[in-house]
mmCIF file of N, CA, C and O in Angstrom:
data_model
loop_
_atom_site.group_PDB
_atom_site.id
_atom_site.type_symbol
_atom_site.label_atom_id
_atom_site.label_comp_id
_atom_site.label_asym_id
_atom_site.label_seq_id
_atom_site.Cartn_x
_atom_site.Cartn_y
_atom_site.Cartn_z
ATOM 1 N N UNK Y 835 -21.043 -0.846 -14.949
ATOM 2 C CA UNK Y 835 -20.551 0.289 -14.195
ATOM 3 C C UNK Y 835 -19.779 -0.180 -12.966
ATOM 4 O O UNK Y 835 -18.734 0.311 -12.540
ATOM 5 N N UNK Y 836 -20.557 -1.349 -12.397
ATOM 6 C CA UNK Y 836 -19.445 -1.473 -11.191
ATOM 7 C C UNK Y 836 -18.418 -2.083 -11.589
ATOM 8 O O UNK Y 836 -17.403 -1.917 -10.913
ATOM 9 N N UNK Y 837 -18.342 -2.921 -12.722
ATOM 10 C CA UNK Y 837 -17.047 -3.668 -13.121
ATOM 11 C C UNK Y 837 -15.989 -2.374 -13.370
ATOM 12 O O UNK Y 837 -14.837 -2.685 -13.067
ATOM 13 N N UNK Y 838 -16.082 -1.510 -13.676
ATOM 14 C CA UNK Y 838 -15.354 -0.451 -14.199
ATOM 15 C C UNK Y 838 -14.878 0.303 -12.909
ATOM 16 O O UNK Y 838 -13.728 0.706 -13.083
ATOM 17 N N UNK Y 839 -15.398 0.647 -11.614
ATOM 18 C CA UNK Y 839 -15.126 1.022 -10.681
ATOM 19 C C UNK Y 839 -14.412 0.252 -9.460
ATOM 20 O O UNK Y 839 -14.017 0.722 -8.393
ATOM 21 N N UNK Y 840 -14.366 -1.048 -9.925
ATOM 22 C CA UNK Y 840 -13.705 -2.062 -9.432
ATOM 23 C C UNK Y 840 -12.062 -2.325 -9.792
ATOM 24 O O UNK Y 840 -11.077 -2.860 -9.283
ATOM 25 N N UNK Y 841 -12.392 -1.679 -10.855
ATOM 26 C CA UNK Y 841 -11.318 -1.873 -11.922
ATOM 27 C C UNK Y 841 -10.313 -0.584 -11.567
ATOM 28 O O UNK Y 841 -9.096 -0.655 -11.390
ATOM 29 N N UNK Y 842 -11.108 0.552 -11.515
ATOM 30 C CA UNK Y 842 -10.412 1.522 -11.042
ATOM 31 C C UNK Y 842 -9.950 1.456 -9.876
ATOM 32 O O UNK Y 842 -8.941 2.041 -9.482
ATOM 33 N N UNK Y 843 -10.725 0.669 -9.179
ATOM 34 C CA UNK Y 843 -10.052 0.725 -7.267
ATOM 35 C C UNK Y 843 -8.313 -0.079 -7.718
ATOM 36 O O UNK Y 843 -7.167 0.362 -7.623
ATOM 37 N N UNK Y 844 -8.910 -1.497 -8.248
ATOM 38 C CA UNK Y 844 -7.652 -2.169 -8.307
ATOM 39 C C UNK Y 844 -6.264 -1.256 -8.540
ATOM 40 O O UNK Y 844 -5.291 -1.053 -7.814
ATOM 41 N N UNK Y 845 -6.594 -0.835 -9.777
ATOM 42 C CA UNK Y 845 -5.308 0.106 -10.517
ATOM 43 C C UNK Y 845 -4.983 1.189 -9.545
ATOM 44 O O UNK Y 845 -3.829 1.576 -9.365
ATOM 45 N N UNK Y 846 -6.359 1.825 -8.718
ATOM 46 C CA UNK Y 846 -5.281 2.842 -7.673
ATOM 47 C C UNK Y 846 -4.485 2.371 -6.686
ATOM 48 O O UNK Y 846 -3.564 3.117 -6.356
ATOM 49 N N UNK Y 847 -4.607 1.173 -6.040
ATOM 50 C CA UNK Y 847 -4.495 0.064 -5.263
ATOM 51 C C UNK Y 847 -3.037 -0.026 -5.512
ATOM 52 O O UNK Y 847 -2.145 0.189 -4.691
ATOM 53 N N UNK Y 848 -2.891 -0.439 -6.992
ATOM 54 C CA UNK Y 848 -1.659 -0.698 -7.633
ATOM 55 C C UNK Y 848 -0.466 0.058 -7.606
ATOM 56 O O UNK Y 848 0.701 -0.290 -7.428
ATOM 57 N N UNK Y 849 -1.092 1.396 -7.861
ATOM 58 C CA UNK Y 849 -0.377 2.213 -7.930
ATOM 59 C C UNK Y 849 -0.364 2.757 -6.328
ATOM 60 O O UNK Y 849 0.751 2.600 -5.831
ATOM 61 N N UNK Y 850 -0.986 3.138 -5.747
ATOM 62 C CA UNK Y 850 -0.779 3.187 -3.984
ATOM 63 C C UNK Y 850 0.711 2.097 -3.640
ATOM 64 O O UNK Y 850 1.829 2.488 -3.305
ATOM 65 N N UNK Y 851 0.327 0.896 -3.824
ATOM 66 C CA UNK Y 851 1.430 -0.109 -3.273
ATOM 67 C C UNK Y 851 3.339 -0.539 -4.183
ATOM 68 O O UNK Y 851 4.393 -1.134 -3.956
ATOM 69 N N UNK Y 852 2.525 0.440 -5.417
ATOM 70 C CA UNK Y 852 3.789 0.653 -6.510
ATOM 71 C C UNK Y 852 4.702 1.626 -5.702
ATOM 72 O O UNK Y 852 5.898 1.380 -5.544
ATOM 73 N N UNK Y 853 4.168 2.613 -5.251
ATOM 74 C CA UNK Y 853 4.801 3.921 -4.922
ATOM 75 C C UNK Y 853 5.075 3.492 -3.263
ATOM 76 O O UNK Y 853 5.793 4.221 -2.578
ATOM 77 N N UNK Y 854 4.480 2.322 -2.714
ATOM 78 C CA UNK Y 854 5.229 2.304 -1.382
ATOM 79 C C UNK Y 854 6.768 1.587 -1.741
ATOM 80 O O UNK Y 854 7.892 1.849 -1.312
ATOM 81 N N UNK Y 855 6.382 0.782 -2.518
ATOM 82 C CA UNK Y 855 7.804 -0.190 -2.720
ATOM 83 C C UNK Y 855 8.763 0.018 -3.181
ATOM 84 O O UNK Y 855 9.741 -0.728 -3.133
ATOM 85 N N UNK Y 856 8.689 1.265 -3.827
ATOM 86 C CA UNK Y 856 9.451 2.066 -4.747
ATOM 87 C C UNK Y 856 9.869 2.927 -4.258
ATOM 88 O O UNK Y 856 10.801 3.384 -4.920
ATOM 89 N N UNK Y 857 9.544 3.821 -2.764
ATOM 90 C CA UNK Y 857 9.730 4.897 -2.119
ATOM 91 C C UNK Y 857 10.515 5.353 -2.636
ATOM 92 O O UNK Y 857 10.966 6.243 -1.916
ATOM 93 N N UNK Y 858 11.188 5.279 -3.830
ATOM 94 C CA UNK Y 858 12.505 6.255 -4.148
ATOM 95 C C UNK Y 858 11.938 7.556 -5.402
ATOM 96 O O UNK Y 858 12.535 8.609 -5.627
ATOM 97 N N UNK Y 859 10.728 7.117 -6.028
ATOM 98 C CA UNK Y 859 9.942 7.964 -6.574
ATOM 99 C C UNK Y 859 9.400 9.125 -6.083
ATOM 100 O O UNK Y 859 8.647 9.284 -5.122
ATOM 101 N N UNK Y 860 9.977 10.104 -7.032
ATOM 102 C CA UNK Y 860 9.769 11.578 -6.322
ATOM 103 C C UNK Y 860 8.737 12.270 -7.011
ATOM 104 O O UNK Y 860 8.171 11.866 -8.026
ATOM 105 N N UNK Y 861 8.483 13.520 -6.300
ATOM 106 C CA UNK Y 861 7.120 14.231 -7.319
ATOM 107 C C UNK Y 861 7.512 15.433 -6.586
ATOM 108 O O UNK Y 861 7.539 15.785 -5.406
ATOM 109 N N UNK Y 862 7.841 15.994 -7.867
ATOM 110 C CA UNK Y 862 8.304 17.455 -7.655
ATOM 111 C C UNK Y 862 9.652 17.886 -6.954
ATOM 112 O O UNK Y 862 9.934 18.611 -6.000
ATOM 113 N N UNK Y 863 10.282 17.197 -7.755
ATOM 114 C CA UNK Y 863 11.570 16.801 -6.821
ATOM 115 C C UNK Y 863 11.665 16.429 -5.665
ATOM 116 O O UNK Y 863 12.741 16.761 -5.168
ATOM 117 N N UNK Y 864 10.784 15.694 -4.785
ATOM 118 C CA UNK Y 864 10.711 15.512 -3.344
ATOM 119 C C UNK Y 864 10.310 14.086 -2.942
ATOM 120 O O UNK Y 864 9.132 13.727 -2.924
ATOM 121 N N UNK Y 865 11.139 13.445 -2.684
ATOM 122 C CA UNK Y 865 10.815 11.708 -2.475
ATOM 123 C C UNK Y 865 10.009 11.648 -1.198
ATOM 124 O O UNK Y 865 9.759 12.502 -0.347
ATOM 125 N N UNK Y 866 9.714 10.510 -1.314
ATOM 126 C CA UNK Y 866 8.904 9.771 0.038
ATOM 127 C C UNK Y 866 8.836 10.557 1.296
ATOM 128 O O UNK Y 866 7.914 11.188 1.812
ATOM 129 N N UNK Y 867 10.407 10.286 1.741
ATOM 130 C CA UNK Y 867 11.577 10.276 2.747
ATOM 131 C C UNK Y 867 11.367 12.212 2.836
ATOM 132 O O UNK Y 867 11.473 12.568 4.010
ATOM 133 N N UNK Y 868 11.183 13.070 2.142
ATOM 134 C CA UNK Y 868 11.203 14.458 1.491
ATOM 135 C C UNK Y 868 10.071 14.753 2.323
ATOM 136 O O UNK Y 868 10.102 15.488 3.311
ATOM 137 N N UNK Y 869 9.132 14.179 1.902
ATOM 138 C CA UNK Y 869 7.656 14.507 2.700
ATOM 139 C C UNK Y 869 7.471 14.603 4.006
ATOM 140 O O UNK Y 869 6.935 15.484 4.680
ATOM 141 N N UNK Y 870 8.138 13.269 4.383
ATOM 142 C CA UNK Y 870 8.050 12.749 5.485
ATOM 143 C C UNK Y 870 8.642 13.483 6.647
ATOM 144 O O UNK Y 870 8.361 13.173 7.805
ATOM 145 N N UNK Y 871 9.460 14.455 6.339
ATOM 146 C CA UNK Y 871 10.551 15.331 7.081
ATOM 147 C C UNK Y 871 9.796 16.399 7.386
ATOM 148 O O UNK Y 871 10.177 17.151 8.283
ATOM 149 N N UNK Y 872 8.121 16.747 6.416
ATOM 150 C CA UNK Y 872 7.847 18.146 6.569
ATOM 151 C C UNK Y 872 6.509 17.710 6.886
ATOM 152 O O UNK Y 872 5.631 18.572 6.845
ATOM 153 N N UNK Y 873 6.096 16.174 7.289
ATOM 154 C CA UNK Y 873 4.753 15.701 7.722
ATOM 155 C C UNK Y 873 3.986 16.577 8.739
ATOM 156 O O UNK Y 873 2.947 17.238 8.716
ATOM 157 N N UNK Y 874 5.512 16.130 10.165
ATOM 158 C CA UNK Y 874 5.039 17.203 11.662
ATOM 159 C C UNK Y 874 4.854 18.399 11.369
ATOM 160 O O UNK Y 874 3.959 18.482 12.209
ATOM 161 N N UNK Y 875 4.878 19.256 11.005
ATOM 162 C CA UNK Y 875 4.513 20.374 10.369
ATOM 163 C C UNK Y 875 3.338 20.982 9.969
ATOM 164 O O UNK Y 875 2.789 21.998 10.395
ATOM 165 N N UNK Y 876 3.032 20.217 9.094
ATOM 166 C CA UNK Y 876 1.810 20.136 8.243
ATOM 167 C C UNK Y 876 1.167 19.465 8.556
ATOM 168 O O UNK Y 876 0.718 18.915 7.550
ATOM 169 N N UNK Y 877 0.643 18.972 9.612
ATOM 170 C CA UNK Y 877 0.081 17.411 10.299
ATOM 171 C C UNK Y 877 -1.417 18.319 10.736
ATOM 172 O O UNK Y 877 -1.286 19.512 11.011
ATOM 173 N N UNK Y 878 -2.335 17.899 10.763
ATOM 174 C CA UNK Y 878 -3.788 18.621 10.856
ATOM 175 C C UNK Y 878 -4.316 18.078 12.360
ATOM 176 O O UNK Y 878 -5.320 18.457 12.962
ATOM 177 N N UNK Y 879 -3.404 17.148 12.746
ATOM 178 C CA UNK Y 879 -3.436 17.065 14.594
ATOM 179 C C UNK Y 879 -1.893 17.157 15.269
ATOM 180 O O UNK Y 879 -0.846 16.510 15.232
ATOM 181 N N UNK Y 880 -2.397 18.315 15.876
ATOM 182 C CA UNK Y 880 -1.120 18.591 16.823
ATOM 183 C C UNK Y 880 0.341 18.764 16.198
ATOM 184 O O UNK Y 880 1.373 18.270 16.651
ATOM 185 N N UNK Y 881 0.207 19.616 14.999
ATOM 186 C CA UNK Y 881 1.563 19.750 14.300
ATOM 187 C C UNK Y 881 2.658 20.983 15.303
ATOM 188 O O UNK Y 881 2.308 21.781 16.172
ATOM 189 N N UNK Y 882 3.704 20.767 14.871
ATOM 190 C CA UNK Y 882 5.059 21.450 15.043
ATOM 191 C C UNK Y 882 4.819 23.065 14.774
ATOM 192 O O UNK Y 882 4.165 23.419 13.792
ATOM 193 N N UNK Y 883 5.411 24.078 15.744
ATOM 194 C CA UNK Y 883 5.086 25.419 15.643
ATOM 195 C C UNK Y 883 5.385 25.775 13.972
ATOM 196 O O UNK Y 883 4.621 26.240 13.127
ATOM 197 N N UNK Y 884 7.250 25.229 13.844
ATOM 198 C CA UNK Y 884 7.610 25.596 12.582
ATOM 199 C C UNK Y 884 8.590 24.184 11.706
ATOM 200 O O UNK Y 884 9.053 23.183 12.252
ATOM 201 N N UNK Y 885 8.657 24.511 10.421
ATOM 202 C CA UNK Y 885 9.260 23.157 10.165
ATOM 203 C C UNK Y 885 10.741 23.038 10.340
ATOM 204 O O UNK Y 885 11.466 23.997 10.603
ATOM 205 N N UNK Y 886 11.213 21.604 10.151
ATOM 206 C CA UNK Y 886 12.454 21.430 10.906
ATOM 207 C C UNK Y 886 13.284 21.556 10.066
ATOM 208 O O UNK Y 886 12.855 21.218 8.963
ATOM 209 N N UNK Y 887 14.728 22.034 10.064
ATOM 210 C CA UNK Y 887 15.706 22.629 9.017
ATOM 211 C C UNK Y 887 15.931 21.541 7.865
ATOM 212 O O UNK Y 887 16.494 21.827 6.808
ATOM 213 N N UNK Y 888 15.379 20.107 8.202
ATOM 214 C CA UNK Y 888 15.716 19.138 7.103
ATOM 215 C C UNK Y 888 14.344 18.838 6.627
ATOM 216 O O UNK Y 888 14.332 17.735 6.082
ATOM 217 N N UNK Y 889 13.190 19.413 6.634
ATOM 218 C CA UNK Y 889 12.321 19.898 5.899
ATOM 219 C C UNK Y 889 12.041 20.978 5.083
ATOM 220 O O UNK Y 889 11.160 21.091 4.230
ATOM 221 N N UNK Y 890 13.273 22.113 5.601
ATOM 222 C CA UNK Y 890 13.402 23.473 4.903
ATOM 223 C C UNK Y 890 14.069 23.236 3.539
ATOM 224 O O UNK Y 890 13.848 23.707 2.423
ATOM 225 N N UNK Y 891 15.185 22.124 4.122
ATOM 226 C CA UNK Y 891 16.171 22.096 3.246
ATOM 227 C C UNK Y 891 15.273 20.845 2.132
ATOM 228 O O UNK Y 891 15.528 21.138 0.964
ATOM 229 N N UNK Y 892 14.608 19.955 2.195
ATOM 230 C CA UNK Y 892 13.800 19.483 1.089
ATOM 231 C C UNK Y 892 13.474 20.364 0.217
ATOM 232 O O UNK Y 892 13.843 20.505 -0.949
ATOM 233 N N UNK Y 893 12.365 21.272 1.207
ATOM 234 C CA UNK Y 893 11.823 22.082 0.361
ATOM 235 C C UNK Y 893 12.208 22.936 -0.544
ATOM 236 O O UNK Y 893 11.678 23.135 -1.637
ATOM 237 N N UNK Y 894 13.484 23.638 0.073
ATOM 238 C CA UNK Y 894 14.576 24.242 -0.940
ATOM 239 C C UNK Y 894 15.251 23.282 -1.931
ATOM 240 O O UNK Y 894 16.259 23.723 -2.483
ATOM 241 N N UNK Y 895 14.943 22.317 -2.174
ATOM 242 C CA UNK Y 895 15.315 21.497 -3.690
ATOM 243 C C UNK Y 895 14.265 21.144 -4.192
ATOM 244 O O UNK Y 895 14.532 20.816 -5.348
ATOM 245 N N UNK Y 896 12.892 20.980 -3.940
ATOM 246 C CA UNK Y 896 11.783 20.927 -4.488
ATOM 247 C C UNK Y 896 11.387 22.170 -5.522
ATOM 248 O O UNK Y 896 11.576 23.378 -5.373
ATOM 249 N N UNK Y 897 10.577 21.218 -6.969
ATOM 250 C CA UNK Y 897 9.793 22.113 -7.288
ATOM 251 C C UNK Y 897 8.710 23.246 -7.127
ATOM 252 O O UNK Y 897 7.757 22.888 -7.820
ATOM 253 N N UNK Y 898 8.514 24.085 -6.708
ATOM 254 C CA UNK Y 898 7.760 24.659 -5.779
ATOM 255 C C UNK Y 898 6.489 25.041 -6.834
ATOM 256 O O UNK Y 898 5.419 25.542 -6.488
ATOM 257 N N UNK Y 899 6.809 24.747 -7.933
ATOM 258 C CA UNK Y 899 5.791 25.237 -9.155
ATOM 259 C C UNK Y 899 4.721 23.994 -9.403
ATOM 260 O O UNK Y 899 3.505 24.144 -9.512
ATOM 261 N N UNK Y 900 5.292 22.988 -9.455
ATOM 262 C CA UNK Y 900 5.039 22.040 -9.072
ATOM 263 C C UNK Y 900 4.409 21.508 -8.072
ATOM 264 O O UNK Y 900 3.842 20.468 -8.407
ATOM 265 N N UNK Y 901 4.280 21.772 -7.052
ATOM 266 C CA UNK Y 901 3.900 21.307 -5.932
ATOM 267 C C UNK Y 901 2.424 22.196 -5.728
ATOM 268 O O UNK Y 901 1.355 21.706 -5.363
ATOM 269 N N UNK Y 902 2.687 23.681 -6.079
ATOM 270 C CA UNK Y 902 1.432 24.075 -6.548
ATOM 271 C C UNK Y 902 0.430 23.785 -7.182
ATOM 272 O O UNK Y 902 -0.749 23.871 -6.838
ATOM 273 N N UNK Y 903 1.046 23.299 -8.493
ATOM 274 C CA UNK Y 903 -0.269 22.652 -9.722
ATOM 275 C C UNK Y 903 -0.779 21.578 -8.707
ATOM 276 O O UNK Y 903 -1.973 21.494 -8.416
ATOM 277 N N UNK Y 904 0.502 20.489 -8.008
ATOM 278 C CA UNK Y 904 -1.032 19.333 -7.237
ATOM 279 C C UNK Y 904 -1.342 19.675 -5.961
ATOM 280 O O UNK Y 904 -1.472 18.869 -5.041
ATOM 281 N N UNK Y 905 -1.469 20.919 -5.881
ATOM 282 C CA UNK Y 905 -2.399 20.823 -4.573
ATOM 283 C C UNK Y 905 -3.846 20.704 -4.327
ATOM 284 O O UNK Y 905 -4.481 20.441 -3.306
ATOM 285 N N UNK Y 906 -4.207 20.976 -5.580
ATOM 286 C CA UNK Y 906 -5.935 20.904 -6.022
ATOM 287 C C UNK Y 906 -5.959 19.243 -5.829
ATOM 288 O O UNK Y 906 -6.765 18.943 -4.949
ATOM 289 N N UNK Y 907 -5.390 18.256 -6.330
ATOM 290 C CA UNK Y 907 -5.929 17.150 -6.617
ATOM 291 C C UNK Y 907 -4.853 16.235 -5.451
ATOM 292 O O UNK Y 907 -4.260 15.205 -5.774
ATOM 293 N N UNK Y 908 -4.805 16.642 -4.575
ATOM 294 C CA UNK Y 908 -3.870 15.720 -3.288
ATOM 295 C C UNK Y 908 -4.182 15.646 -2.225
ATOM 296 O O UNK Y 908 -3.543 15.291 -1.234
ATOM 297 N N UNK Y 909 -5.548 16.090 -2.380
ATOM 298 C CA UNK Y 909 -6.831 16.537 -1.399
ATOM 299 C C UNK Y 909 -6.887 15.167 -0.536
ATOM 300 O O UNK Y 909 -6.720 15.083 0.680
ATOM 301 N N UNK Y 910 -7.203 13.939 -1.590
ATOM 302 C CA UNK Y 910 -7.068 12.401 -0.732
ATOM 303 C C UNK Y 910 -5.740 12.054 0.215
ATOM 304 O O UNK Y 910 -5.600 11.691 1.382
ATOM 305 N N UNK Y 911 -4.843 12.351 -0.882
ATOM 306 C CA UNK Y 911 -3.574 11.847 -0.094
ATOM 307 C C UNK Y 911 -3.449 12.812 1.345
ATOM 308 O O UNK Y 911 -3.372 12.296 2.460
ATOM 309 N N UNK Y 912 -3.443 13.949 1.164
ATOM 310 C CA UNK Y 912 -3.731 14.738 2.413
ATOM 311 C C UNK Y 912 -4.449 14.131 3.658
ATOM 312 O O UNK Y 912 -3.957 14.023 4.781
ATOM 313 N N UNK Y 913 -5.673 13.760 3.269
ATOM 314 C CA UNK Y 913 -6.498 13.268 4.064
ATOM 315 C C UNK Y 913 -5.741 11.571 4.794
ATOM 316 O O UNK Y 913 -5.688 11.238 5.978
ATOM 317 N N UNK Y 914 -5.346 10.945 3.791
ATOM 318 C CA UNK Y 914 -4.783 10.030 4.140
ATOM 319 C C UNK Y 914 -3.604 10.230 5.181
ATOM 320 O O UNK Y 914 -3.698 9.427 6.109
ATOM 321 N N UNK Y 915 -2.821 10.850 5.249
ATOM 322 C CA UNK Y 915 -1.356 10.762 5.834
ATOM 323 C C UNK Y 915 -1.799 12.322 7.111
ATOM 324 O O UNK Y 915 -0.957 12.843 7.841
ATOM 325 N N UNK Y 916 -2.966 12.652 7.051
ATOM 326 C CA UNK Y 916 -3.473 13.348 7.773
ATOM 327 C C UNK Y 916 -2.698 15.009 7.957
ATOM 328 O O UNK Y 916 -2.673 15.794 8.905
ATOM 329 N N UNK Y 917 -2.261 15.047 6.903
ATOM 330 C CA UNK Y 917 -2.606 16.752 6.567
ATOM 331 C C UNK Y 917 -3.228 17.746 6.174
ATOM 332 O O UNK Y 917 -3.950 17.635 5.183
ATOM 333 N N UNK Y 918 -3.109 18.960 6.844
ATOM 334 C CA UNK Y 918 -3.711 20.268 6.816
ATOM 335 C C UNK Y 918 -3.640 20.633 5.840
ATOM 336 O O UNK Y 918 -2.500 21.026 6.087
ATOM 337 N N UNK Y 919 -3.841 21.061 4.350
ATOM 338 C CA UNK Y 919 -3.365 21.395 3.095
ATOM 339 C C UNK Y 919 -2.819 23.198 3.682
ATOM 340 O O UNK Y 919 -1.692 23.670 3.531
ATOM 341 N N UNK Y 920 -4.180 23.985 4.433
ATOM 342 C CA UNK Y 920 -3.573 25.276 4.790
ATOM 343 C C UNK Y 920 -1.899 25.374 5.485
ATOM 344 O O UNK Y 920 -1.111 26.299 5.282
ATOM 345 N N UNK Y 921 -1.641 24.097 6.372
ATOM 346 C CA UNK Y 921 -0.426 24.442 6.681
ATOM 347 C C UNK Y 921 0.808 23.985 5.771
ATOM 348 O O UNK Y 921 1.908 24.533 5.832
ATOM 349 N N UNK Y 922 0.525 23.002 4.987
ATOM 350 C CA UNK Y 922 1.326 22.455 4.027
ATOM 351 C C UNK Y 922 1.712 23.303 2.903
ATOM 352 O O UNK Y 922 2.872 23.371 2.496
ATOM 353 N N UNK Y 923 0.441 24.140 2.258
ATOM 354 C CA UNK Y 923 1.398 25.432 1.249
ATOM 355 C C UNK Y 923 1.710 26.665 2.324
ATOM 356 O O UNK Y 923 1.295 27.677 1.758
ATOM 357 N N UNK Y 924 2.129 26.948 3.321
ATOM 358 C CA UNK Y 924 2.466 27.706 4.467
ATOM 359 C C UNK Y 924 3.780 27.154 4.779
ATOM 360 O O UNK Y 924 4.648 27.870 5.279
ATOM 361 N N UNK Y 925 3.972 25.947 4.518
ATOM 362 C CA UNK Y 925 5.337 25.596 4.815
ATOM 363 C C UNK Y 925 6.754 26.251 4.341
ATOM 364 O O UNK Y 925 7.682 26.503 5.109
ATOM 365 N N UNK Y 926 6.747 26.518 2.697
ATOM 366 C CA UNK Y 926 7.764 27.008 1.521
ATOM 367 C C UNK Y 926 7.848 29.019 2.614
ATOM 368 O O UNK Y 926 8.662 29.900 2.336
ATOM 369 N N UNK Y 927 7.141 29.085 3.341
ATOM 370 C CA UNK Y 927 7.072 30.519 4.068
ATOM 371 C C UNK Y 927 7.836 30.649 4.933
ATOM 372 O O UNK Y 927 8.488 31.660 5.193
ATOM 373 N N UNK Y 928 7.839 29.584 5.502
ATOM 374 C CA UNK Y 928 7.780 29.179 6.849
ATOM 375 C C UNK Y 928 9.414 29.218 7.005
ATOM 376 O O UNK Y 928 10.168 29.658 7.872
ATOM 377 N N UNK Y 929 9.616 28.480 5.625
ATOM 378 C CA UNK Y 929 11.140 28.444 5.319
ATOM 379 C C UNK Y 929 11.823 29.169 4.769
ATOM 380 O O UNK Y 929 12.951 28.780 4.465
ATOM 381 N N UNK Y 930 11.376 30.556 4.417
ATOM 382 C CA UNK Y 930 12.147 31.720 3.939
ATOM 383 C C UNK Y 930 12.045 31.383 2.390
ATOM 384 O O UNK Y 930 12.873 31.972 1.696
ATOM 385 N N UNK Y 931 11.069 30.437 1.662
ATOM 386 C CA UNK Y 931 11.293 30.335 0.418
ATOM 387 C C UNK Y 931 9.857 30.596 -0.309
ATOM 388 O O UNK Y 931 8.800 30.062 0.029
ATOM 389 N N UNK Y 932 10.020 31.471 -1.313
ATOM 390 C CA UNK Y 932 9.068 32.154 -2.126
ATOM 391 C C UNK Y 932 8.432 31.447 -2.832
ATOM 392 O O UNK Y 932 9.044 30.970 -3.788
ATOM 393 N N UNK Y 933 6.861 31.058 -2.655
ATOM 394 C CA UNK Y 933 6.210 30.505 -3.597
ATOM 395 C C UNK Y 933 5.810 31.161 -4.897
ATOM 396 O O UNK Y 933 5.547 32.353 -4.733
ATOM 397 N N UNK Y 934 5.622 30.520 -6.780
ATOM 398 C CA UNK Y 934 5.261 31.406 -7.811
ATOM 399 C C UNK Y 934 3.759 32.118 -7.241
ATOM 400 O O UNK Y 934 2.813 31.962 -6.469
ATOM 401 N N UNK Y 935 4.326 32.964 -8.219
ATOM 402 C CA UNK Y 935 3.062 34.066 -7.978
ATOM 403 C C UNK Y 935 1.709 34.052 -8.262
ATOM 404 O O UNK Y 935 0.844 34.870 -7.951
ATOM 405 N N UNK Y 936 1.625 32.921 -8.953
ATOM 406 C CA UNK Y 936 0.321 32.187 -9.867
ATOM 407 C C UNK Y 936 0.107 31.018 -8.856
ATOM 408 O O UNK Y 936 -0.536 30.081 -9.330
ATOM 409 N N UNK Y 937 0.606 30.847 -7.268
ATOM 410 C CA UNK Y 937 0.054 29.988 -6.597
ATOM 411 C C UNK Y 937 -0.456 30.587 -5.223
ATOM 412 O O UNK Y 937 0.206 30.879 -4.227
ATOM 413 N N UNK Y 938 -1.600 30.673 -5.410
ATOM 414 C CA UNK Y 938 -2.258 31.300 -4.129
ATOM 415 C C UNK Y 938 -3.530 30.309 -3.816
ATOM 416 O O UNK Y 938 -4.264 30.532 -2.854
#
């Protein structure tokens, strides 16, 4: 059992340091660089009243359907890069852009 959980750390490890080096990999149409624009915002210490027009404008090329399905399971990464998940799906609002209706 621990060999197997060892095993799993490695491979997330892998993939954690795959996706830094690679920063050009997007998810949900929204790269690294994408996120990073709408961090202050969504930041769970001391964020920004509202987000900044080159976070609006990410978000307006992002999948927004998408970004819904992983919000259940981005719970870590959240925690990691130290966001609010409540202000982060509040953001697509924030920016005059309509989230699907099947994401609440």
């Amino acid at each position: 059992m621990a060999k197997a959980q060892a095993l799993a750390a490695l491979l997330l490890a892998m993939v954690v340091a795959l996706a830094a080096i690679e920063g050009a990999h997007a998810i949900c149409g929204m790269a690294n660089e994408d996120f990073k624009l709408c961090q202050a915002a969504a930041s769970a210490n001391d964020p920004t009243d509202s987000p900044s027009a080159e976070c609006c404008a990410a978000l307006g090329k992002a999948d927004l359907g998408c970004i819904c399905r992983y919000r259940g399971v981005a719970g870590i990464w959240m925690r990691i890069y130290h966001i609010d998940p409540s202000r982060a799906m509040a953001l697509p609002g924030k920016c005059g852009l309509t989230m699907p209706s099947n994401c609440s």
